[in-house]
Tab-separated table of C-alpha atoms in Angstrom:
chain	number	residue	atom	x	y	z
G	233	MET	CA	107.033	154.664	85.571
G	234	LYS	CA	109.488	155.635	82.610
G	235	TYR	CA	107.145	155.161	79.449
G	236	THR	CA	108.555	153.500	76.243
G	237	LYS	CA	107.983	155.692	72.768
G	238	GLU	CA	104.493	155.237	71.614
G	239	VAL	CA	104.186	152.363	68.911
G	240	LYS	CA	101.752	151.842	66.289
G	241	ILE	CA	100.103	148.347	65.798
G	242	THR	CA	96.847	147.518	63.440
G	243	SER	CA	94.594	148.105	66.191
G	244	GLY	CA	96.062	151.224	67.555
G	245	LEU	CA	98.809	153.306	69.437
G	246	ILE	CA	99.977	151.659	72.851
G	247	ARG	CA	102.621	152.396	75.005
G	248	GLY	CA	104.648	150.339	77.483
G	249	TYR	CA	107.294	150.971	80.111
G	250	ILE	CA	110.813	150.562	80.688
G	251	ASP	CA	112.364	148.311	83.117
G	252	ASP	CA	114.207	150.827	85.360
G	253	ASN	CA	117.117	147.885	86.193
G	254	SER	CA	117.578	146.029	82.753
G	255	GLY	CA	116.627	149.298	80.184
G	256	VAL	CA	114.309	146.443	78.377
G	257	SER	CA	111.143	147.814	76.845
G	258	ILE	CA	108.022	145.584	78.588
G	259	PHE	CA	104.328	146.193	76.895
G	260	LYS	CA	101.406	143.673	79.106
G	261	GLY	CA	98.048	142.915	78.766
G	262	ILE	CA	98.001	144.110	74.853
G	263	PRO	CA	94.812	142.876	73.274
G	264	TYR	CA	94.594	140.676	70.199
G	265	GLY	CA	91.239	139.518	70.054
G	266	LYS	CA	87.772	140.370	70.324
G	267	ALA	CA	86.271	139.179	73.962
G	268	PRO	CA	85.102	135.302	72.888
G	269	VAL	CA	81.637	136.374	75.252
G	270	GLY	CA	78.183	136.045	74.570
G	271	GLU	CA	77.750	135.418	70.367
G	272	LEU	CA	81.102	134.924	70.432
G	273	ARG	CA	81.571	132.314	72.927
G	274	LEU	CA	82.960	129.172	71.694
G	275	LYS	CA	83.901	130.642	67.754
G	276	PRO	CA	86.869	131.442	66.420
G	277	THR	CA	89.109	134.260	67.196
G	278	ILE	CA	88.260	137.531	65.438
G	279	GLU	CA	90.893	140.051	65.668
G	280	VAL	CA	90.679	142.969	68.662
G	281	ASP	CA	88.513	145.879	67.404
G	282	PRO	CA	90.904	149.042	66.501
G	283	TRP	CA	90.470	151.743	69.756
G	284	GLU	CA	91.338	155.874	69.648
G	285	GLY	CA	94.021	157.151	71.148
G	286	VAL	CA	97.027	155.798	73.232
G	287	LYS	CA	97.011	152.610	75.272
G	288	ASP	CA	98.898	152.374	78.169
G	289	CYS	CA	99.770	148.570	78.258
G	290	VAL	CA	102.002	148.533	81.590
G	291	THR	CA	100.111	145.876	83.783
G	292	PHE	CA	99.052	142.213	83.006
G	293	GLY	CA	95.648	141.721	81.782
G	294	PRO	CA	93.545	138.845	83.144
G	295	SER	CA	93.558	134.915	82.815
G	296	ALA	CA	91.121	132.901	80.858
G	297	ILE	CA	87.955	131.506	83.409
G	298	GLN	CA	89.326	129.083	85.154
G	299	GLU	CA	89.143	128.086	88.806
G	300	GLU	CA	91.100	130.435	91.455
G	301	GLN	CA	95.006	129.521	91.325
G	302	LYS	CA	96.794	128.893	94.415
G	303	PRO	CA	100.137	126.993	95.245
G	304	PHE	CA	99.751	123.876	95.596
G	305	MET	CA	102.114	120.766	96.123
G	306	PHE	CA	105.610	121.663	95.390
G	307	TRP	CA	104.479	124.690	93.064
G	308	SER	CA	105.328	127.838	95.036
G	309	GLU	CA	103.665	130.987	94.459
G	310	GLU	CA	106.424	132.057	91.438
G	311	PHE	CA	104.989	128.887	89.681
G	312	VAL	CA	101.170	130.304	89.575
G	313	ILE	CA	99.590	133.240	87.786
G	314	GLY	CA	99.038	136.696	89.047
G	315	ASP	CA	96.267	138.777	90.832
G	316	TYR	CA	95.141	139.920	88.032
G	317	GLY	CA	91.348	138.470	87.565
G	318	TYR	CA	89.856	135.854	85.300
G	319	SER	CA	87.775	136.857	83.096
G	320	GLU	CA	86.398	135.663	79.310
G	321	ASP	CA	87.784	138.999	77.859
G	322	CYS	CA	91.371	137.303	78.203
G	323	LEU	CA	92.981	137.538	74.750
G	324	ASN	CA	95.946	139.601	75.505
G	325	LEU	CA	99.684	139.625	74.932
G	326	ASN	CA	102.946	140.619	76.407
G	327	ILE	CA	105.873	142.196	75.020
G	328	TRP	CA	109.779	141.820	76.044
G	329	ALA	CA	112.153	143.668	73.647
G	330	ASN	CA	115.537	145.745	73.630
G	331	ASP	CA	114.918	149.078	71.766
G	332	ASP	CA	118.547	149.174	70.136
G	333	GLY	CA	117.870	149.891	66.846
G	334	ASN	CA	117.889	146.470	65.665
G	335	ALA	CA	115.033	145.565	63.396
G	336	LYS	CA	115.156	142.084	62.351
G	337	LYS	CA	115.351	140.243	65.729
G	338	PRO	CA	114.408	136.741	66.264
G	339	VAL	CA	111.115	136.619	67.602
G	340	ILE	CA	110.112	133.920	70.583
G	341	VAL	CA	106.185	133.269	71.261
G	342	TYR	CA	105.792	131.412	74.759
G	343	PHE	CA	102.879	129.029	75.139
G	344	HIS	CA	101.921	129.113	78.867
G	345	GLY	CA	101.413	125.570	80.873
G	346	GLY	CA	98.480	124.426	82.945
G	347	ARG	CA	97.624	120.911	82.093
G	348	PHE	CA	95.278	122.779	79.427
G	349	VAL	CA	92.631	123.512	81.978
G	350	SER	CA	94.634	126.556	83.976
G	351	GLY	CA	97.319	129.183	83.779
G	352	GLY	CA	98.071	132.142	82.304
G	353	SER	CA	101.336	134.489	80.944
G	354	SER	CA	101.470	136.549	84.438
G	355	CYS	CA	103.110	133.701	85.985
G	356	GLU	CA	106.407	135.301	87.590
G	357	ASN	CA	108.881	132.554	85.871
G	358	TYR	CA	107.680	133.929	82.621
G	359	ASP	CA	109.473	136.788	82.887
G	360	GLY	CA	111.178	137.429	79.332
G	361	THR	CA	113.972	139.738	80.390
G	362	ALA	CA	116.778	137.520	79.688
G	363	PHE	CA	115.505	136.629	76.405
G	364	ALA	CA	115.313	140.327	75.612
G	365	LYS	CA	118.908	141.007	76.755
G	366	ASN	CA	119.896	138.244	74.305
G	367	GLY	CA	118.135	139.906	71.525
G	368	ILE	CA	114.985	137.922	71.559
G	369	VAL	CA	111.853	139.588	70.860
G	370	PHE	CA	109.760	137.493	73.293
G	371	LEU	CA	105.880	137.686	73.323
G	372	SER	CA	103.563	135.253	75.948
G	373	PHE	CA	99.887	135.683	75.621
G	374	ASN	CA	96.861	134.568	77.757
G	375	HIS	CA	94.122	132.235	75.919
G	376	ARG	CA	91.249	130.100	76.401
G	377	VAL	CA	91.636	127.487	78.358
G	378	ALA	CA	89.277	124.255	79.840
G	379	THR	CA	85.665	123.813	78.696
G	380	LEU	CA	85.536	127.227	77.234
G	381	ALA	CA	88.416	126.425	74.859
G	382	GLN	CA	87.686	122.790	74.098
G	383	LEU	CA	83.888	122.288	74.592
G	384	SER	CA	82.336	120.289	71.627
G	385	THR	CA	79.105	119.738	70.537
G	386	LYS	CA	77.174	118.572	67.655
G	387	GLU	CA	75.230	121.822	67.328
G	388	LEU	CA	79.009	123.992	67.548
G	389	PHE	CA	80.186	121.579	65.038
G	390	GLU	CA	77.225	122.203	62.351
G	391	GLU	CA	77.008	125.991	63.439
G	392	SER	CA	80.657	126.108	61.637
G	393	GLY	CA	79.750	124.225	58.618
G	394	GLY	CA	81.197	120.874	59.846
G	395	MET	CA	84.742	122.694	60.253
G	396	ASN	CA	85.123	122.454	63.899
G	397	SER	CA	84.268	121.897	67.562
G	398	GLY	CA	86.657	122.542	70.181
G	399	ASN	CA	90.422	123.509	69.831
G	400	TYR	CA	89.840	126.975	70.484
G	401	ASN	CA	92.625	127.598	72.163
G	402	LEU	CA	94.873	126.923	69.012
G	403	MET	CA	92.525	129.256	67.058
G	404	ASP	CA	93.848	131.878	69.677
G	405	ALA	CA	97.571	130.720	69.264
G	406	ILE	CA	97.188	131.114	65.347
G	407	CYS	CA	95.427	134.646	66.110
G	408	VAL	CA	98.686	135.494	68.179
G	409	LEU	CA	101.044	134.137	65.335
G	410	ASN	CA	98.960	136.160	62.470
G	411	TRP	CA	99.564	139.252	65.004
G	412	VAL	CA	103.169	138.583	65.131
G	413	GLN	CA	103.152	138.572	60.836
G	414	LYS	CA	101.684	141.978	60.649
G	415	ASN	CA	102.647	143.800	64.083
G	416	ILE	CA	106.482	142.244	65.377
G	417	LYS	CA	108.254	144.373	63.366
G	418	GLU	CA	107.259	147.763	65.225
G	419	PHE	CA	108.918	146.018	68.086
G	420	GLY	CA	112.486	145.245	66.294
G	421	GLY	CA	110.988	141.549	65.318
G	422	ASP	CA	111.292	139.960	62.472
G	423	PRO	CA	107.877	137.865	61.340
G	424	ALA	CA	109.472	135.226	59.257
G	425	ASN	CA	112.387	134.309	62.155
G	426	VAL	CA	109.374	133.247	64.865
G	427	THR	CA	110.036	130.366	67.429
G	428	LEU	CA	107.275	128.506	69.397
G	429	MET	CA	107.954	127.754	72.852
G	430	GLY	CA	106.182	126.279	75.383
G	431	GLN	CA	106.204	124.333	78.419
G	432	SER	CA	104.012	121.138	79.663
G	433	SER	CA	100.478	121.532	78.414
G	434	GLY	CA	101.781	124.925	76.543
G	435	ALA	CA	104.380	122.560	75.058
G	436	GLY	CA	101.230	120.237	73.977
G	437	GLU	CA	100.312	123.157	72.028
G	438	VAL	CA	103.583	123.798	70.388
G	439	ASN	CA	103.467	120.180	69.194
G	440	ALA	CA	99.820	120.419	67.863
G	441	LEU	CA	100.918	123.390	66.191
G	442	THR	CA	103.028	121.929	64.301
G	443	VAL	CA	101.028	119.156	62.759
G	444	CYS	CA	98.391	121.954	61.913
G	445	ASP	CA	98.068	123.446	58.409
G	446	ARG	CA	96.371	126.167	59.555
G	447	ALA	CA	99.575	127.123	60.923
G	448	LYS	CA	101.809	126.764	58.449
G	449	GLY	CA	104.307	129.354	57.332
G	450	LEU	CA	103.810	131.435	60.710
G	451	TYR	CA	106.687	129.921	62.667
G	452	LYS	CA	110.253	128.716	61.402
G	453	ARG	CA	111.248	126.299	64.644
G	454	ALA	CA	110.102	124.719	68.344
G	455	LEU	CA	110.697	124.741	71.548
G	456	SER	CA	109.124	121.738	73.705
G	457	LEU	CA	109.612	121.945	77.430
G	458	SER	CA	108.344	119.017	79.447
G	459	TYR	CA	105.765	117.748	76.997
G	460	ASN	CA	106.020	114.053	75.122
G	461	SER	CA	102.837	113.260	72.955
G	462	TYR	CA	103.936	110.745	70.255
G	463	ILE	CA	103.885	108.102	72.567
G	464	GLY	CA	103.444	106.841	76.123
G	465	ASN	CA	101.224	108.107	78.576
G	466	ILE	CA	100.136	111.090	76.759
G	467	ALA	CA	99.734	109.819	73.729
G	468	ASP	CA	97.307	107.019	75.397
G	469	ILE	CA	95.301	109.654	76.756
G	470	GLY	CA	95.156	111.199	72.899
G	471	TRP	CA	92.855	114.027	71.642
G	472	LYS	CA	89.014	113.605	71.565
G	473	GLU	CA	87.971	111.987	68.520
G	474	LEU	CA	84.687	114.072	67.539
G	475	GLU	CA	81.873	111.371	68.757
G	476	ASP	CA	83.558	111.152	71.902
G	477	ALA	CA	83.761	114.788	72.006
G	478	PHE	CA	80.428	115.356	71.447
G	479	LEU	CA	79.008	112.969	74.528
G	480	GLN	CA	81.553	114.537	76.892
G	481	GLY	CA	80.019	117.943	75.474
G	482	THR	CA	76.286	116.955	76.231
G	483	GLU	CA	77.393	115.731	79.557
G	484	VAL	CA	79.332	118.479	80.919
G	485	THR	CA	76.463	121.249	79.543
G	486	ASP	CA	73.783	118.838	80.978
G	487	GLY	CA	72.447	118.521	77.066
G	488	LYS	CA	71.530	122.865	77.283
G	489	SER	CA	70.980	124.110	73.460
G	490	LEU	CA	73.874	126.262	71.891
G	491	ASP	CA	71.793	129.554	72.812
G	492	GLU	CA	71.371	128.315	76.329
G	493	ILE	CA	75.074	127.679	76.867
G	494	ARG	CA	76.391	131.435	75.235
G	495	LYS	CA	73.717	133.014	77.900
G	496	MET	CA	75.408	130.625	80.555
G	497	PRO	CA	77.415	132.923	83.567
G	498	ALA	CA	80.949	132.091	82.665
G	499	THR	CA	81.776	130.984	86.128
G	500	ASP	CA	79.208	128.137	85.268
G	501	PHE	CA	81.785	126.389	83.469
G	502	THR	CA	84.165	125.902	86.172
G	503	ILE	CA	81.440	123.892	88.537
G	504	LYS	CA	82.361	120.808	86.707
G	505	ALA	CA	85.256	118.832	85.861
G	506	PRO	CA	87.046	120.983	83.039
G	507	ILE	CA	87.355	119.644	79.374
G	508	ASP	CA	91.569	119.075	79.166
G	509	THR	CA	92.032	117.953	75.400
G	510	MET	CA	92.290	118.891	72.100
G	511	ARG	CA	89.991	117.361	69.412
G	512	VAL	CA	90.480	116.017	66.487
G	513	ASP	CA	88.273	117.948	64.400
G	514	ASN	CA	89.377	117.135	60.950
G	515	ASN	CA	90.167	120.621	60.617
G	516	TYR	CA	93.016	122.267	62.846
G	517	LEU	CA	94.021	118.720	64.322
G	518	LYS	CA	93.027	116.089	61.617
G	519	ALA	CA	94.117	112.696	63.299
G	520	GLN	CA	96.148	111.664	66.364
G	521	PHE	CA	99.357	113.263	66.898
G	522	LYS	CA	101.798	110.426	66.116
G	523	GLU	CA	99.992	109.477	62.865
G	524	LEU	CA	100.424	112.734	61.862
G	525	VAL	CA	104.029	112.509	62.751
G	526	ASP	CA	104.354	109.509	61.009
G	527	SER	CA	103.067	110.702	57.860
G	528	GLY	CA	105.691	113.828	58.105
G	529	LEU	CA	103.591	116.625	58.722
G	530	ASN	CA	106.447	118.507	60.765
G	531	LYS	CA	109.108	116.641	59.443
G	532	ASP	CA	110.470	120.186	58.272
G	533	THR	CA	110.507	121.869	61.707
G	534	ASP	CA	113.728	122.053	63.841
G	535	PHE	CA	112.911	121.020	67.085
G	536	VAL	CA	114.080	121.178	70.687
G	537	PHE	CA	112.011	119.020	73.337
G	538	GLY	CA	113.319	117.620	76.315
G	539	ALA	CA	112.015	116.921	79.846
G	540	VAL	CA	113.076	116.384	83.624
G	541	PRO	CA	112.989	113.243	86.024
G	542	GLY	CA	109.775	115.096	87.587
G	543	ASP	CA	107.615	114.182	84.441
G	544	TRP	CA	106.598	111.020	86.091
G	545	LEU	CA	103.549	113.270	86.828
G	546	ILE	CA	102.673	113.095	83.110
G	547	CYS	CA	104.605	110.629	81.363
G	548	SER	CA	105.599	107.165	83.769
G	549	PRO	CA	104.899	103.391	83.306
G	550	PHE	CA	103.259	104.082	86.762
G	551	TYR	CA	101.262	106.677	86.528
G	552	HIS	CA	97.935	106.420	88.244
G	553	LYS	CA	98.871	103.063	89.605
G	554	LYS	CA	99.529	101.662	92.962
G	555	THR	CA	103.329	101.231	93.815
G	556	GLU	CA	103.190	99.901	97.229
G	557	THR	CA	105.273	96.771	97.053
G	558	LYS	CA	108.204	95.452	94.699
G	559	GLU	CA	105.411	93.224	93.161
G	560	ASP	CA	103.378	96.222	92.053
G	561	VAL	CA	106.041	96.916	89.990
G	562	ILE	CA	106.797	93.593	88.466
G	563	THR	CA	103.022	93.673	87.702
G	564	TYR	CA	103.175	96.607	85.612
G	565	LEU	CA	106.702	96.044	84.031
G	566	LYS	CA	105.183	92.761	82.508
G	567	GLU	CA	101.903	94.513	81.241
G	568	PHE	CA	104.405	96.798	79.427
G	569	PHE	CA	107.373	94.701	77.867
G	570	GLY	CA	105.513	91.610	77.668
G	571	ASP	CA	107.419	88.249	76.548
G	572	ALA	CA	110.146	90.861	76.565
G	573	TYR	CA	110.005	91.211	80.509
G	574	GLU	CA	112.660	88.871	81.122
G	575	LYS	CA	115.435	90.853	78.870
G	576	ALA	CA	114.280	94.047	81.001
G	577	ALA	CA	114.215	92.092	84.197
G	578	GLU	CA	117.788	90.973	83.671
G	579	TYR	CA	118.562	94.993	82.698
G	580	TYR	CA	117.001	96.257	85.466
G	581	ASP	CA	118.353	93.078	87.855
G	582	ILE	CA	114.739	93.518	89.433
G	583	GLU	CA	115.759	90.218	91.672
G	584	ASN	CA	117.899	92.402	93.717
G	585	ASN	CA	116.905	95.916	93.300
G	586	ILE	CA	114.795	97.504	96.019
G	587	LYS	CA	111.422	99.515	94.875
G	588	GLU	CA	112.801	102.800	95.479
G	589	LYS	CA	115.632	102.448	93.663
G	590	LEU	CA	113.928	100.950	90.646
G	591	ILE	CA	110.968	103.057	90.186
G	592	PRO	CA	113.079	106.753	89.741
G	593	ILE	CA	115.603	104.527	87.132
G	594	ILE	CA	112.773	103.368	84.909
G	595	ASN	CA	110.530	106.485	85.298
G	596	ASN	CA	113.807	108.082	83.872
G	597	ASP	CA	114.361	105.802	81.211
G	598	TYR	CA	110.789	105.637	79.946
G	599	ILE	CA	110.871	109.499	79.377
G	600	VAL	CA	113.988	109.400	77.786
G	601	SER	CA	113.118	106.510	75.416
G	602	CYS	CA	109.697	108.335	74.613
G	603	MET	CA	111.502	111.303	73.076
G	604	LEU	CA	114.123	109.395	71.550
G	605	LEU	CA	111.185	107.408	69.498
G	606	TYR	CA	109.928	110.638	68.701
G	607	ALA	CA	113.074	111.770	67.279
G	608	LYS	CA	113.497	108.674	65.252
G	609	ALA	CA	109.969	108.962	63.864
G	610	ARG	CA	111.072	112.379	62.947
G	611	ASN	CA	114.419	111.384	61.458
G	612	LYS	CA	113.263	108.892	58.798
G	613	PHE	CA	112.363	111.933	56.468
G	614	ASN	CA	116.412	113.344	57.071
G	615	SER	CA	114.872	117.146	57.250
G	616	GLY	CA	114.053	119.376	60.557
G	617	LYS	CA	116.779	118.444	62.918
G	618	THR	CA	115.724	117.130	66.465
G	619	TYR	CA	117.606	118.366	69.664
G	620	LEU	CA	117.063	116.237	72.860
G	621	TYR	CA	117.795	117.117	76.205
G	622	PHE	CA	116.918	115.573	79.829
G	623	TYR	CA	117.228	117.817	82.469
G	624	LYS	CA	118.454	117.291	85.983
G	625	HIS	CA	119.500	120.267	88.141
G	626	ILE	CA	117.615	120.195	91.172
G	627	LEU	CA	115.947	123.952	92.162
G	628	PRO	CA	116.836	125.326	95.557
G	629	GLY	CA	114.383	126.471	97.880
G	630	PRO	CA	113.131	125.752	101.183
G	631	GLU	CA	112.004	122.589	100.435
G	632	ASN	CA	115.501	121.019	100.356
G	633	GLY	CA	115.356	118.844	97.244
G	634	ALA	CA	112.868	117.075	98.662
G	635	TYR	CA	111.186	116.647	95.173
G	636	GLY	CA	113.787	116.102	93.210
G	637	VAL	CA	113.725	117.762	89.994
G	638	PHE	CA	109.941	118.306	89.857
G	639	HIS	CA	107.640	119.333	86.841
G	640	SER	CA	108.421	122.435	85.756
G	641	SER	CA	111.322	123.388	88.053
G	642	GLU	CA	113.442	123.942	84.778
G	643	LEU	CA	111.875	127.390	84.092
G	644	PRO	CA	113.653	129.987	86.032
G	645	TYR	CA	117.039	128.346	83.972
G	646	PHE	CA	115.541	128.004	80.759
G	647	PHE	CA	114.277	131.951	81.088
G	648	ASN	CA	117.714	132.966	83.702
G	649	TYR	CA	114.988	134.615	85.746
G	650	PHE	CA	115.630	133.868	89.735
G	651	THR	CA	112.626	135.220	91.948
G	652	ASP	CA	113.447	136.779	95.070
G	653	LYS	CA	111.002	134.484	96.906
G	654	ARG	CA	113.750	131.525	96.613
G	655	ALA	CA	116.972	134.456	96.591
G	656	GLU	CA	119.155	132.586	99.921
G	657	TYR	CA	118.764	129.460	98.556
G	658	PHE	CA	120.540	130.088	94.987
G	659	THR	CA	124.068	130.311	94.470
G	660	ASP	CA	126.444	131.038	91.842
G	661	LYS	CA	126.191	127.075	90.083
G	662	ASP	CA	122.346	128.437	89.550
G	663	PHE	CA	123.277	131.568	87.585
G	664	GLU	CA	125.455	130.287	85.700
G	665	LEU	CA	123.273	127.663	84.783
G	666	GLY	CA	120.740	129.811	83.775
G	667	LYS	CA	122.651	131.925	81.450
G	668	LYS	CA	124.221	128.982	79.913
G	669	ILE	CA	120.753	127.402	79.197
G	670	ASN	CA	119.106	130.798	78.190
G	671	ASP	CA	121.936	131.696	75.825
G	672	ILE	CA	121.905	128.138	74.004
G	673	MET	CA	117.699	128.806	73.869
G	674	SER	CA	118.618	132.394	72.485
G	675	ASP	CA	120.975	131.034	70.105
G	676	TYR	CA	118.604	128.408	68.669
G	677	ALA	CA	116.198	130.942	68.008
G	678	LYS	CA	118.775	132.910	66.153
G	679	GLY	CA	119.592	129.579	64.029
G	680	VAL	CA	122.927	129.217	65.530
G	681	SER	CA	124.198	125.627	65.190
G	682	LEU	CA	123.810	123.883	69.205
G	683	GLU	CA	127.289	122.189	67.927
G	684	LYS	CA	129.114	125.303	69.293
G	685	TYR	CA	127.969	124.162	72.982
G	686	GLY	CA	128.333	120.469	72.202
G	687	TRP	CA	124.719	119.527	71.564
G	688	LYS	CA	124.357	117.361	68.501
G	689	PRO	CA	120.837	116.520	66.897
G	690	THR	CA	119.841	113.357	67.931
G	691	THR	CA	120.701	110.678	65.399
G	692	GLY	CA	120.413	107.629	67.323
G	693	THR	CA	120.208	107.049	71.079
G	694	ASN	CA	122.010	110.423	71.660
G	695	TYR	CA	120.428	113.336	73.721
G	696	PHE	CA	122.060	116.108	75.909
G	697	LEU	CA	122.141	115.858	79.359
G	698	ILE	CA	122.069	118.846	81.912
G	699	GLU	CA	122.682	118.626	85.703
G	700	ASP	CA	125.382	119.881	87.948
G	701	ASP	CA	128.294	118.171	86.486
G	702	GLY	CA	127.958	120.186	83.543
G	703	LEU	CA	125.949	119.940	79.997
G	704	ARG	CA	127.075	117.111	77.778
G	705	GLU	CA	126.390	114.774	74.925
G	706	VAL	CA	124.980	110.954	76.090
G	707	PHE	CA	124.317	108.110	74.862
G	708	PHE	CA	120.870	105.552	75.958
G	709	ASP	CA	121.603	101.902	75.629
G	710	GLU	CA	120.239	100.931	72.179
G	711	GLU	CA	118.884	97.319	73.339
G	712	LEU	CA	117.266	98.894	76.228
G	713	LEU	CA	115.759	101.293	73.584
G	714	LYS	CA	114.395	98.346	71.987
G	715	LEU	CA	112.792	96.868	74.836
G	716	TYR	CA	110.797	100.380	75.346
G	717	GLU	CA	110.038	100.232	71.256
G	718	TYR	CA	109.036	96.708	71.639
G	719	GLY	CA	106.729	97.833	74.879
G	720	PHE	CA	105.163	100.454	73.529
G	721	ASN	CA	104.602	98.984	70.163
G	722	ARG	CA	102.522	96.064	71.876
G	723	LYS	CA	99.516	98.370	72.899
């Protein structure tokens, strides 16, 4: 192993290693916060204590306490965190950077997915090498998840002086962003040019931080993959209001005292169904996301956000509903569109279309309309730019496309990282698309206008379509968007 030169950060000296193939300097498992254990469990994040000597940062740190993760459904091994253990002592980060003498590189801080209850930064698909080769300092990190990230009780709230209860994942993230402000220059990064990037629940955390006063000034722009929390199913779930959060906390902990909770074995928190929603704590998150967006709280932030067809898993009119017959589909559409159903039925030719054709078309339109209405809410302030995309390229593999463009399958292309596990399936088309998308995202982090790629900010119904036939601007039907807006506003 070829070590990097020693780097001095606020907590001490570290060294990483230089990747033999790319020449990129990689640092893994850098501690950024004190272990949130014992009396620090369920408390705001505290910066890590300094250490003596040089710390070797060459392997990923443990992921947060959670159920053991294994490949499942269509998420094969490269979509699951590596075997680096699980621990409450999980507050660690990783950096990919080119040591080329440039001291003002843009920074991307990446938030991992996992439905707020699992995941970590050691997922193979989160490799930051391509970003580093593109002139970006790329940082990923682990934070608290599930119940240990979101437990709320009245006792916790009172202990904090009425400041917070839950949202410890956001506290961890803000600690990381402050760490970036103090240390990223040592890796060639520019602390004044930070982009927040997340996928799935990580994108949900990015969205949350754009409406969090405590994160102001710690980032410049945002990039959110596969998560729309403004309107639709995800927004319907919402963030827990405190009184409901307290009831949930009492149930999950069987009414234990705070002292007892802090003495419980960490693995006990994985026995019951994990808590998977952030809280409206009147401090970090002061209201529901839609209300904060509508008030203009993230109006100044440039934003890229998008989705894939497989996001029906989290955003679909048929989510968690029975759709065995065409009549089922019609029932739900009538519930959603109300007295505008006849217009929707005419648009989709409900009478002559079969269920198997209707569901994917309507799912896609629902997802895109959610995003367009989020963009519309931001655009009324005429401030930060909003770039929308819809990604439709199928990830090749042994599944032979059976799952379509499934949730998270866009990650290899955004990271321009293609695992050896699928080497026999990738073609030049995949590598070309990966390079193109990673170039676009890197330029976005640099502040370069995306119009050089034909990608214009969304000002009406336009968005960027990424598919096998190329990347291009398309337009959603204006009348159909009005129908969806009517349906959403009926709730």
